[in-house]
Amino acid sequence: MSFFGKVRNTINLLKSVDLDQLQQINKQIDLSEAMKALGTLDDRQLKGLMKMLKTKQQKGEKELPPTDADFYNLDLKLTKEQRELQMKVRNFMEKEVRPIANDHWNRAKFPFEIIEKFKSLNIAGVPYEGYGCPNLPFLMEGIIAQEIARVDVSISTFFGVHSGLAMGSIYLCGSEEQKQEWLPQMQKLDKIGAFGLTEPNVGSGAAGGLETTCKFDGENWVINGQKKWIGNATFADVIIIWARDIDSNQVKGFLVRKENPGFKAEKMEDKMALRIVQNALITLTDCKVPESDRLQNANSFKDTAKVLRMTRAGVAWQAVGCARGAYESALAYTKKREQFGRPIASYQLIQNHLVEMLSNLTAMQTLVFRLSEMQDQDMLTDEHASLAKVYCSMRTRDVVSRAREVLGGNGILLEHDVARFVADAEAIYSYEGTKEINSLIVGRAITGFSAFVS
């Protein structure tokens, strides 16, 4: 290039340079050394450097898609009123629960102050008719379970035990007098319920092997035994206790009040999951319960099973909420977290994990949506609920595992929420029927053979 050509190019270069900015840069680095270093780079290295710089310049300017896990727009199937309730619950969870969830989970403490705030949602006993209950479709009970679990599975469990298992037992198995006494107060969350079926030695075998016994002495029912893993039991006003009648060998249900003589609830410590839930070991020692507090329409385990069938769909929805919370947390993280000058969401391996998570989540969402539609159409069977519980709890495990994977080392820190979802998914996998038991229920339905050991 001629001398005049070099001068002309230099003048044009100077016109494009912000001299004030150049001076600022010169204060931070030695420009002459920087120029020497740049001069040693080959074309490929220079192109890579420019690509990185352009990415930096564009950061914050590109409008990214919203972090939303409803990929097939199932929300559009809801009515306007149903959608409003869904968002009301979501906003409540984001405002009132998310800011305190990790702290309380870490300390294994329950945020009792939220019970009073929960009352404004008016969502306890969602599908029940009368007694102050909303009488909404079972679909909305599922949507609500998902929204609560999307932020915290422990709070979802607290609510599911109270609204589903405890209120459901009274609604399905109680006398009219018992319903009138308890359901209006429980619907308002003025009284809190718990559900005692599982025992230290009896979990999956509850149908025929309850060790907790009851016997009518002519005046009261006398209950003896232990219950384990009973959520809410340390502070509940009423606990539904299921016991085997010594005389008839049939399972009966009882409304055991926290002040009943012979009732003791001890908080279980050192859990790795659902740490906010106050699980208790209940000991009943000659606990006397009047006939008026026996669930009048609970005369065998078949009646207990009605309650479990009704609530098992809610647990499948809860699994979806857990997976959704983990996926959305992970997706948001990958858009912000940078490595090698780019958000990690822009890398192929990360996108593969995200798509696998979304695939599982979308399949789970469509399954539970149809499940609740069947429940509202009175088509739900044990095997329908069991299949949903099996599939969703398994897939949730996979989703939270991948969420932890894309967060790398940060995946084990509570501050990013994913670690909490990973741990809580393990509890969902086991309760309300293990994978094995629910698989056998479905297997019996599709083959006609029972593989249960008698």
Tab-separated table of C-alpha atoms in Angstrom:
chain	number	residue	atom	x	y	z
A	1	MET	CA	0.000	0.000	0.000
A	2	SER	CA	1.335	3.481	-0.877
A	3	PHE	CA	2.262	5.987	1.794
A	4	PHE	CA	-0.756	8.189	0.941
A	5	GLY	CA	-3.027	5.146	1.072
A	6	LYS	CA	-1.814	4.360	4.585
A	7	VAL	CA	-2.364	7.980	5.650
A	8	ARG	CA	-5.874	7.950	4.198
A	9	ASN	CA	-6.744	4.686	6.014
A	10	THR	CA	-5.299	6.033	9.256
A	11	ILE	CA	-7.416	9.192	8.994
A	12	ASN	CA	-10.537	7.125	8.352
A	13	LEU	CA	-9.649	4.907	11.350
A	14	LEU	CA	-9.222	7.902	13.630
A	15	LYS	CA	-12.616	9.235	12.559
A	16	SER	CA	-14.241	5.997	13.781
A	17	VAL	CA	-12.425	5.965	17.141
A	18	ASP	CA	-13.832	7.619	20.262
A	19	LEU	CA	-10.678	9.285	21.603
A	20	ASP	CA	-12.173	9.856	25.086
A	21	GLN	CA	-13.054	6.184	25.316
A	22	LEU	CA	-9.577	5.298	24.038
A	23	GLN	CA	-8.024	7.335	26.840
A	24	GLN	CA	-10.190	5.563	29.417
A	25	ILE	CA	-9.082	2.186	28.052
A	26	ASN	CA	-5.449	3.288	28.110
A	27	LYS	CA	-5.775	3.984	31.840
A	28	GLN	CA	-6.733	0.354	32.445
A	29	ILE	CA	-4.444	-1.481	30.007
A	30	ASP	CA	-1.238	-0.778	28.084
A	31	LEU	CA	-2.572	-0.146	24.556
A	32	SER	CA	0.827	-0.618	22.949
A	33	GLU	CA	1.151	-4.064	24.562
A	34	ALA	CA	-2.433	-4.868	23.565
A	35	MET	CA	-1.675	-3.955	19.944
A	36	LYS	CA	1.396	-6.176	19.940
A	37	ALA	CA	-0.672	-9.064	21.302
A	38	LEU	CA	-3.374	-8.539	18.693
A	39	GLY	CA	-0.747	-8.516	15.993
A	40	THR	CA	0.298	-12.051	16.902
A	41	LEU	CA	-3.207	-13.498	16.434
A	42	ASP	CA	-4.063	-15.407	13.286
A	43	ASP	CA	-7.303	-14.939	11.310
A	44	ARG	CA	-9.174	-17.653	13.188
A	45	GLN	CA	-8.252	-16.226	16.585
A	46	LEU	CA	-9.176	-12.698	15.505
A	47	LYS	CA	-12.561	-13.852	14.242
A	48	GLY	CA	-13.189	-15.664	17.529
A	49	LEU	CA	-12.270	-12.552	19.488
A	50	MET	CA	-14.591	-10.373	17.418
A	51	LYS	CA	-17.428	-12.874	17.823
A	52	MET	CA	-17.006	-12.778	21.579
A	53	LEU	CA	-16.931	-8.975	21.611
A	54	LYS	CA	-20.075	-8.773	19.478
A	55	THR	CA	-21.828	-11.186	21.850
A	56	LYS	CA	-20.862	-8.932	24.731
A	57	GLN	CA	-22.168	-5.875	22.924
A	58	GLN	CA	-25.472	-7.576	22.162
A	59	LYS	CA	-25.964	-8.800	25.715
A	60	GLY	CA	-29.220	-7.454	27.107
A	61	GLU	CA	-30.401	-6.252	23.710
A	62	LYS	CA	-31.782	-9.539	22.457
A	63	GLU	CA	-35.281	-10.281	23.669
A	64	LEU	CA	-35.357	-13.868	24.919
A	65	PRO	CA	-38.475	-16.068	25.071
A	66	PRO	CA	-40.312	-16.049	28.417
A	67	THR	CA	-39.507	-18.801	30.902
A	68	ASP	CA	-42.736	-20.783	30.686
A	69	ALA	CA	-43.129	-24.548	30.895
A	70	ASP	CA	-46.662	-24.784	29.443
A	71	PHE	CA	-45.301	-25.573	25.977
A	72	TYR	CA	-48.575	-26.965	24.600
A	73	ASN	CA	-50.676	-24.120	26.016
A	74	LEU	CA	-52.871	-26.292	28.210
A	75	ASP	CA	-53.810	-23.173	30.145
A	76	LEU	CA	-55.943	-22.198	27.155
A	77	LYS	CA	-58.279	-25.069	28.021
A	78	LEU	CA	-59.181	-23.344	31.293
A	79	THR	CA	-62.088	-20.937	31.599
A	80	LYS	CA	-61.377	-17.289	32.324
A	81	GLU	CA	-62.352	-17.792	35.977
A	82	GLN	CA	-60.192	-20.898	36.297
A	83	ARG	CA	-57.222	-19.121	34.762
A	84	GLU	CA	-57.695	-16.199	37.154
A	85	LEU	CA	-57.657	-18.564	40.130
A	86	GLN	CA	-54.535	-20.275	38.802
A	87	MET	CA	-52.730	-16.948	38.535
A	88	LYS	CA	-54.012	-15.865	41.940
A	89	VAL	CA	-52.405	-18.946	43.497
A	90	ARG	CA	-49.212	-18.484	41.457
A	91	ASN	CA	-48.849	-14.853	42.472
A	92	PHE	CA	-49.436	-15.753	46.105
A	93	MET	CA	-46.745	-18.429	46.009
A	94	GLU	CA	-44.268	-16.125	44.289
A	95	LYS	CA	-44.891	-13.274	46.731
A	96	GLU	CA	-45.438	-15.045	50.040
A	97	VAL	CA	-43.654	-18.398	49.830
A	98	ARG	CA	-40.717	-18.243	47.419
A	99	PRO	CA	-38.805	-15.621	49.439
A	100	ILE	CA	-38.940	-17.753	52.607
A	101	ALA	CA	-38.968	-21.315	51.238
A	102	ASN	CA	-35.237	-22.057	51.236
A	103	ASP	CA	-34.657	-20.638	54.711
A	104	HIS	CA	-37.495	-22.622	56.291
A	105	TRP	CA	-36.575	-25.754	54.319
A	106	ASN	CA	-32.984	-25.476	55.519
A	107	ARG	CA	-34.067	-25.083	59.146
A	108	ALA	CA	-36.858	-27.690	58.881
A	109	LYS	CA	-39.340	-25.119	60.209
A	110	PHE	CA	-42.911	-24.530	59.123
A	111	PRO	CA	-43.895	-20.899	58.285
A	112	PHE	CA	-47.063	-20.809	60.360
A	113	GLU	CA	-47.666	-17.193	59.388
A	114	ILE	CA	-48.676	-18.236	55.875
A	115	ILE	CA	-51.740	-20.140	57.112
A	116	GLU	CA	-53.525	-16.873	57.842
A	117	LYS	CA	-52.499	-15.543	54.426
A	118	PHE	CA	-53.630	-18.751	52.718
A	119	LYS	CA	-57.170	-18.113	53.890
A	120	SER	CA	-57.630	-15.324	51.339
A	121	LEU	CA	-57.226	-17.811	48.465
A	122	ASN	CA	-60.337	-19.784	49.481
A	123	ILE	CA	-59.000	-22.992	47.927
A	124	ALA	CA	-59.306	-25.617	50.680
A	125	GLY	CA	-61.687	-28.426	49.776
A	126	VAL	CA	-61.734	-27.326	46.139
A	127	PRO	CA	-63.875	-30.125	44.629
A	128	TYR	CA	-66.288	-30.631	47.531
A	129	GLU	CA	-69.896	-29.487	47.475
A	130	GLY	CA	-71.341	-27.581	50.420
A	131	TYR	CA	-69.806	-26.760	53.817
A	132	GLY	CA	-68.336	-23.543	52.423
A	133	CYS	CA	-66.224	-25.403	49.842
A	134	PRO	CA	-65.711	-23.946	46.322
A	135	ASN	CA	-67.194	-26.988	44.486
A	136	LEU	CA	-64.838	-26.575	41.526
A	137	PRO	CA	-63.775	-29.321	39.092
A	138	PHE	CA	-61.101	-31.804	40.155
A	139	LEU	CA	-59.068	-30.272	37.335
A	140	MET	CA	-58.704	-27.114	39.396
A	141	GLU	CA	-57.586	-29.086	42.423
A	142	GLY	CA	-54.808	-30.452	40.219
A	143	ILE	CA	-53.915	-27.050	38.794
A	144	ILE	CA	-53.676	-25.635	42.321
A	145	ALA	CA	-51.510	-28.550	43.494
A	146	GLN	CA	-49.186	-27.913	40.546
A	147	GLU	CA	-48.957	-24.173	41.218
A	148	ILE	CA	-48.123	-24.646	44.893
A	149	ALA	CA	-45.546	-27.388	44.201
A	150	ARG	CA	-44.015	-25.276	41.428
A	151	VAL	CA	-42.645	-23.039	44.177
A	152	ASP	CA	-42.382	-25.443	47.105
A	153	VAL	CA	-43.346	-29.110	47.375
A	154	SER	CA	-43.448	-29.011	51.181
A	155	ILE	CA	-46.188	-26.382	51.249
A	156	SER	CA	-48.016	-28.368	48.572
A	157	THR	CA	-47.804	-31.443	50.807
A	158	PHE	CA	-49.102	-29.517	53.820
A	159	PHE	CA	-52.036	-28.329	51.759
A	160	GLY	CA	-52.680	-31.700	50.112
A	161	VAL	CA	-52.736	-33.518	53.453
A	162	HIS	CA	-55.144	-30.982	54.939
A	163	SER	CA	-57.454	-30.337	51.984
A	164	GLY	CA	-57.240	-33.714	50.279
A	165	LEU	CA	-56.585	-36.528	52.734
A	166	ALA	CA	-58.022	-35.097	55.961
A	167	MET	CA	-60.985	-33.140	54.567
A	168	GLY	CA	-61.539	-35.837	51.946
A	169	SER	CA	-61.812	-38.545	54.620
A	170	ILE	CA	-64.501	-36.581	56.422
A	171	TYR	CA	-66.274	-35.648	53.182
A	172	LEU	CA	-66.386	-39.246	51.899
A	173	CYS	CA	-66.634	-41.205	55.139
A	174	GLY	CA	-68.057	-38.887	57.771
A	175	SER	CA	-71.613	-38.519	59.022
A	176	GLU	CA	-73.533	-35.339	58.283
A	177	GLU	CA	-72.927	-34.176	61.848
A	178	GLN	CA	-69.177	-34.748	61.487
A	179	LYS	CA	-69.097	-32.900	58.181
A	180	GLN	CA	-70.949	-29.950	59.676
A	181	GLU	CA	-68.609	-29.836	62.649
A	182	TRP	CA	-65.309	-30.027	60.810
A	183	LEU	CA	-65.486	-29.158	57.116
A	184	PRO	CA	-66.514	-25.455	57.365
A	185	GLN	CA	-63.727	-24.777	59.865
A	186	MET	CA	-61.186	-26.739	57.862
A	187	GLN	CA	-62.232	-25.015	54.644
A	188	LYS	CA	-61.402	-21.676	56.272
A	189	LEU	CA	-58.127	-23.135	57.649
A	190	ASP	CA	-59.336	-22.289	61.147
A	191	LYS	CA	-58.785	-25.963	61.954
A	192	ILE	CA	-55.951	-28.004	60.429
A	193	GLY	CA	-56.148	-31.695	59.601
A	194	ALA	CA	-53.754	-34.632	59.267
A	195	PHE	CA	-54.094	-38.206	57.992
A	196	GLY	CA	-52.672	-41.216	59.833
A	197	LEU	CA	-52.442	-44.430	57.835
A	198	THR	CA	-48.759	-45.376	57.453
A	199	GLU	CA	-47.094	-47.145	60.378
A	200	PRO	CA	-43.476	-47.881	61.384
A	201	ASN	CA	-43.808	-51.471	60.123
A	202	VAL	CA	-46.650	-51.027	57.641
A	203	GLY	CA	-46.525	-48.888	54.522
A	204	SER	CA	-47.509	-50.602	51.293
A	205	GLY	CA	-49.255	-53.385	53.201
A	206	ALA	CA	-51.820	-51.130	54.859
A	207	ALA	CA	-54.737	-52.862	53.124
A	208	GLY	CA	-54.407	-56.001	55.200
A	209	GLY	CA	-51.730	-55.503	57.816
A	210	LEU	CA	-52.451	-52.495	60.036
A	211	GLU	CA	-50.907	-53.028	63.468
A	212	THR	CA	-52.781	-50.132	65.064
A	213	THR	CA	-55.872	-51.617	66.679
A	214	CYS	CA	-59.181	-50.361	67.983
A	215	LYS	CA	-61.722	-51.990	70.273
A	216	PHE	CA	-65.054	-50.751	71.532
A	217	ASP	CA	-65.316	-51.112	75.312
A	218	GLY	CA	-69.015	-50.340	75.459
A	219	GLU	CA	-68.440	-46.653	76.009
A	220	ASN	CA	-65.448	-45.572	73.909
A	221	TRP	CA	-63.175	-46.871	71.198
A	222	VAL	CA	-59.745	-47.661	72.624
A	223	ILE	CA	-56.931	-47.246	70.087
A	224	ASN	CA	-53.380	-48.584	70.470
A	225	GLY	CA	-50.480	-48.427	68.043
A	226	GLN	CA	-48.196	-46.080	66.156
A	227	LYS	CA	-48.364	-44.050	62.961
A	228	LYS	CA	-45.294	-42.767	61.108
A	229	TRP	CA	-44.575	-40.031	58.542
A	230	ILE	CA	-47.804	-38.208	59.409
A	231	GLY	CA	-47.622	-34.724	57.875
A	232	ASN	CA	-49.076	-31.782	59.854
A	233	ALA	CA	-49.543	-34.027	62.891
A	234	THR	CA	-47.399	-31.951	65.263
A	235	PHE	CA	-49.849	-29.048	65.077
A	236	ALA	CA	-53.065	-30.433	63.548
A	237	ASP	CA	-56.368	-30.005	65.375
A	238	VAL	CA	-57.743	-33.316	64.112
A	239	ILE	CA	-55.933	-36.393	62.834
A	240	ILE	CA	-57.721	-39.077	60.824
A	241	ILE	CA	-56.503	-42.350	62.364
A	242	TRP	CA	-57.110	-45.652	60.600
A	243	ALA	CA	-57.075	-48.737	62.803
A	244	ARG	CA	-57.995	-52.429	62.610
A	245	ASP	CA	-60.994	-53.448	64.684
A	246	ILE	CA	-59.912	-56.370	66.888
A	247	ASP	CA	-63.407	-57.847	66.868
A	248	SER	CA	-64.331	-57.571	63.171
A	249	ASN	CA	-60.794	-57.365	61.685
A	250	GLN	CA	-62.060	-54.498	59.500
A	251	VAL	CA	-60.363	-51.110	59.120
A	252	LYS	CA	-62.156	-48.185	60.733
A	253	GLY	CA	-61.468	-44.452	60.717
A	254	PHE	CA	-61.472	-42.059	63.661
A	255	LEU	CA	-61.398	-38.324	64.273
A	256	VAL	CA	-58.679	-38.083	66.893
A	257	ARG	CA	-58.379	-34.639	68.438
A	258	LYS	CA	-54.991	-33.385	69.533
A	259	GLU	CA	-56.196	-33.098	73.136
A	260	ASN	CA	-57.384	-36.727	73.343
A	261	PRO	CA	-55.781	-38.578	76.293
A	262	GLY	CA	-53.309	-41.186	75.073
A	263	PHE	CA	-52.389	-39.290	71.901
A	264	LYS	CA	-48.762	-38.221	71.405
A	265	ALA	CA	-47.106	-36.730	68.304
A	266	GLU	CA	-43.312	-36.379	68.077
A	267	LYS	CA	-41.677	-34.467	65.262
A	268	MET	CA	-39.455	-36.557	62.991
A	269	GLU	CA	-36.017	-35.015	62.484
A	270	ASP	CA	-33.150	-35.277	60.002
A	271	LYS	CA	-35.148	-35.687	56.787
A	272	MET	CA	-33.459	-35.061	53.453
A	273	ALA	CA	-36.737	-34.127	51.727
A	274	LEU	CA	-39.883	-32.104	52.447
A	275	ARG	CA	-38.085	-30.535	55.373
A	276	ILE	CA	-40.746	-27.857	55.863
A	277	VAL	CA	-43.404	-30.539	56.375
A	278	GLN	CA	-43.790	-31.352	60.050
A	279	ASN	CA	-43.950	-35.155	59.905
A	280	ALA	CA	-44.648	-36.928	63.156
A	281	LEU	CA	-44.372	-40.302	64.805
A	282	ILE	CA	-47.736	-40.746	66.515
A	283	THR	CA	-48.108	-43.028	69.515
A	284	LEU	CA	-51.594	-44.009	70.660
A	285	THR	CA	-51.694	-45.555	74.118
A	286	ASP	CA	-55.179	-46.587	75.219
A	287	CYS	CA	-56.349	-43.497	73.349
A	288	LYS	CA	-60.072	-43.196	73.986
A	289	VAL	CA	-62.305	-41.888	71.215
A	290	PRO	CA	-66.092	-41.644	71.552
A	291	GLU	CA	-68.378	-43.335	69.042
A	292	SER	CA	-69.405	-39.875	67.840
A	293	ASP	CA	-65.831	-39.396	66.556
A	294	ARG	CA	-65.725	-42.639	64.603
A	295	LEU	CA	-66.099	-41.971	60.871
A	296	GLN	CA	-69.559	-43.411	60.455
A	297	ASN	CA	-69.164	-44.422	56.817
A	298	ALA	CA	-65.696	-45.969	57.086
A	299	ASN	CA	-66.288	-49.671	57.652
A	300	SER	CA	-63.469	-51.352	55.727
A	301	PHE	CA	-60.248	-50.574	53.879
A	302	LYS	CA	-62.334	-50.135	50.718
A	303	ASP	CA	-63.555	-46.865	52.210
A	304	THR	CA	-59.993	-45.826	52.984
A	305	ALA	CA	-59.091	-46.644	49.378
A	306	LYS	CA	-61.781	-44.253	48.120
A	307	VAL	CA	-59.925	-41.403	49.788
A	308	LEU	CA	-56.569	-42.523	48.397
A	309	ARG	CA	-57.987	-42.869	44.894
A	310	MET	CA	-59.375	-39.354	45.017
A	311	THR	CA	-56.112	-37.803	46.277
A	312	ARG	CA	-53.601	-39.837	44.237
A	313	ALA	CA	-54.381	-37.740	41.169
A	314	GLY	CA	-53.378	-34.677	43.195
A	315	VAL	CA	-49.995	-36.246	43.970
A	316	ALA	CA	-49.383	-36.779	40.245
A	317	TRP	CA	-50.126	-33.079	39.714
A	318	GLN	CA	-47.768	-32.291	42.579
A	319	ALA	CA	-45.013	-34.204	40.801
A	320	VAL	CA	-45.671	-32.094	37.705
A	321	GLY	CA	-45.380	-28.936	39.798
A	322	CYS	CA	-42.052	-30.075	41.245
A	323	ALA	CA	-40.706	-30.841	37.762
A	324	ARG	CA	-42.024	-27.552	36.410
A	325	GLY	CA	-40.375	-25.566	39.190
A	326	ALA	CA	-37.042	-27.276	38.598
A	327	TYR	CA	-37.235	-26.847	34.819
A	328	GLU	CA	-38.163	-23.160	34.960
A	329	SER	CA	-35.440	-22.457	37.532
A	330	ALA	CA	-32.868	-24.244	35.392
A	331	LEU	CA	-33.970	-22.547	32.161
A	332	ALA	CA	-33.812	-19.094	33.729
A	333	TYR	CA	-30.365	-19.871	35.132
A	334	THR	CA	-28.950	-20.993	31.793
A	335	LYS	CA	-29.994	-17.728	30.151
A	336	LYS	CA	-28.032	-15.706	32.705
A	337	ARG	CA	-25.058	-17.910	33.492
A	338	GLU	CA	-22.101	-17.288	31.151
A	339	GLN	CA	-19.084	-19.392	30.323
A	340	PHE	CA	-16.530	-18.622	27.592
A	341	GLY	CA	-18.245	-15.311	26.919
A	342	ARG	CA	-21.708	-16.713	26.147
A	343	PRO	CA	-24.832	-17.717	28.099
A	344	ILE	CA	-24.677	-21.466	28.668
A	345	ALA	CA	-28.193	-21.700	27.172
A	346	SER	CA	-26.555	-21.136	23.800
A	347	TYR	CA	-24.593	-24.401	23.969
A	348	GLN	CA	-25.824	-27.589	22.312
A	349	LEU	CA	-25.420	-29.917	25.300
A	350	ILE	CA	-27.328	-27.579	27.604
A	351	GLN	CA	-30.139	-27.189	25.072
A	352	ASN	CA	-30.366	-30.975	24.790
A	353	HIS	CA	-30.884	-31.267	28.547
A	354	LEU	CA	-33.520	-28.522	28.478
A	355	VAL	CA	-35.433	-30.161	25.637
A	356	GLU	CA	-35.342	-33.561	27.374
A	357	MET	CA	-36.717	-31.890	30.518
A	358	LEU	CA	-39.454	-30.104	28.594
A	359	SER	CA	-40.407	-33.303	26.751
A	360	ASN	CA	-40.897	-35.172	30.006
A	361	LEU	CA	-42.730	-32.263	31.575
A	362	THR	CA	-45.088	-31.786	28.633
A	363	ALA	CA	-45.953	-35.490	28.585
A	364	MET	CA	-46.656	-35.351	32.313
A	365	GLN	CA	-48.822	-32.245	31.963
A	366	THR	CA	-50.996	-33.714	29.235
A	367	LEU	CA	-51.364	-36.969	31.182
A	368	VAL	CA	-52.558	-35.368	34.432
A	369	PHE	CA	-54.815	-32.949	32.562
A	370	ARG	CA	-56.623	-35.894	30.980
A	371	LEU	CA	-56.600	-37.736	34.318
A	372	SER	CA	-58.464	-34.884	36.003
A	373	GLU	CA	-60.903	-34.665	33.107
A	374	MET	CA	-61.696	-38.343	33.680
A	375	GLN	CA	-62.111	-37.709	37.394
A	376	ASP	CA	-64.565	-34.898	36.668
A	377	GLN	CA	-66.456	-37.255	34.340
A	378	ASP	CA	-66.580	-39.906	37.115
A	379	MET	CA	-64.460	-42.249	34.978
A	380	LEU	CA	-61.421	-42.407	37.281
A	381	THR	CA	-60.335	-45.864	38.470
A	382	ASP	CA	-57.532	-47.002	40.773
A	383	GLU	CA	-55.383	-47.992	37.817
A	384	HIS	CA	-55.814	-44.604	36.129
A	385	ALA	CA	-54.607	-42.776	39.238
A	386	SER	CA	-51.822	-45.298	39.823
A	387	LEU	CA	-50.456	-45.016	36.280
A	388	ALA	CA	-50.240	-41.247	36.632
A	389	LYS	CA	-48.497	-41.532	39.996
A	390	VAL	CA	-45.978	-44.059	38.628
A	391	TYR	CA	-45.152	-42.154	35.461
A	392	CYS	CA	-45.060	-38.636	36.864
A	393	SER	CA	-42.970	-39.496	39.919
A	394	MET	CA	-40.416	-41.301	37.712
A	395	ARG	CA	-40.207	-38.543	35.121
A	396	THR	CA	-39.963	-35.882	37.812
A	397	ARG	CA	-36.855	-37.592	39.090
A	398	ASP	CA	-35.347	-37.320	35.605
A	399	VAL	CA	-36.309	-33.658	35.187
A	400	VAL	CA	-34.858	-32.522	38.517
A	401	SER	CA	-31.699	-34.535	37.853
A	402	ARG	CA	-31.151	-32.739	34.550
A	403	ALA	CA	-31.938	-29.395	36.174
A	404	ARG	CA	-29.214	-30.048	38.699
A	405	GLU	CA	-26.923	-31.091	35.844
A	406	VAL	CA	-27.227	-27.847	33.880
A	407	LEU	CA	-26.534	-25.792	37.010
A	408	GLY	CA	-23.229	-27.574	37.523
A	409	GLY	CA	-21.790	-27.009	40.998
A	410	ASN	CA	-24.420	-24.388	41.719
A	411	GLY	CA	-27.020	-27.139	41.454
A	412	ILE	CA	-26.328	-28.199	45.042
A	413	LEU	CA	-26.918	-24.718	46.465
A	414	LEU	CA	-30.336	-23.885	47.886
A	415	GLU	CA	-30.177	-20.322	46.569
A	416	HIS	CA	-31.028	-21.549	43.077
A	417	ASP	CA	-34.011	-23.667	44.306
A	418	VAL	CA	-33.114	-26.684	42.174
A	419	ALA	CA	-31.398	-28.519	45.051
A	420	ARG	CA	-34.652	-28.344	47.036
A	421	PHE	CA	-36.636	-29.751	44.107
A	422	VAL	CA	-34.102	-32.573	43.671
A	423	ALA	CA	-34.484	-33.630	47.301
A	424	ASP	CA	-38.260	-33.230	47.444
A	425	ALA	CA	-38.754	-35.311	44.299
A	426	GLU	CA	-37.491	-38.314	46.269
A	427	ALA	CA	-40.375	-37.988	48.720
A	428	ILE	CA	-42.947	-37.736	45.932
A	429	TYR	CA	-41.488	-40.902	44.425
A	430	SER	CA	-42.325	-42.879	47.573
A	431	TYR	CA	-45.476	-41.569	49.174
A	432	GLU	CA	-49.118	-42.183	48.169
A	433	GLY	CA	-48.095	-45.613	46.970
A	434	THR	CA	-44.625	-46.684	45.840
A	435	LYS	CA	-43.755	-47.279	42.202
A	436	GLU	CA	-43.934	-51.022	42.773
A	437	ILE	CA	-47.376	-51.055	44.402
A	438	ASN	CA	-48.895	-48.678	41.848
A	439	SER	CA	-47.321	-50.702	39.037
A	440	LEU	CA	-48.989	-53.849	40.363
A	441	ILE	CA	-52.351	-52.071	40.460
A	442	VAL	CA	-51.969	-51.125	36.795
A	443	GLY	CA	-50.557	-54.542	35.932
A	444	ARG	CA	-53.573	-56.280	37.455
A	445	ALA	CA	-55.908	-54.077	35.406
A	446	ILE	CA	-54.231	-54.692	32.055
A	447	THR	CA	-53.483	-58.432	32.427
A	448	GLY	CA	-56.355	-59.675	34.561
A	449	PHE	CA	-53.861	-61.345	36.950
A	450	SER	CA	-53.032	-60.101	40.426
A	451	ALA	CA	-49.327	-60.266	41.257
A	452	PHE	CA	-49.847	-59.127	44.834
A	453	VAL	CA	-48.566	-61.531	47.459
A	454	SER	CA	-51.492	-62.669	49.582
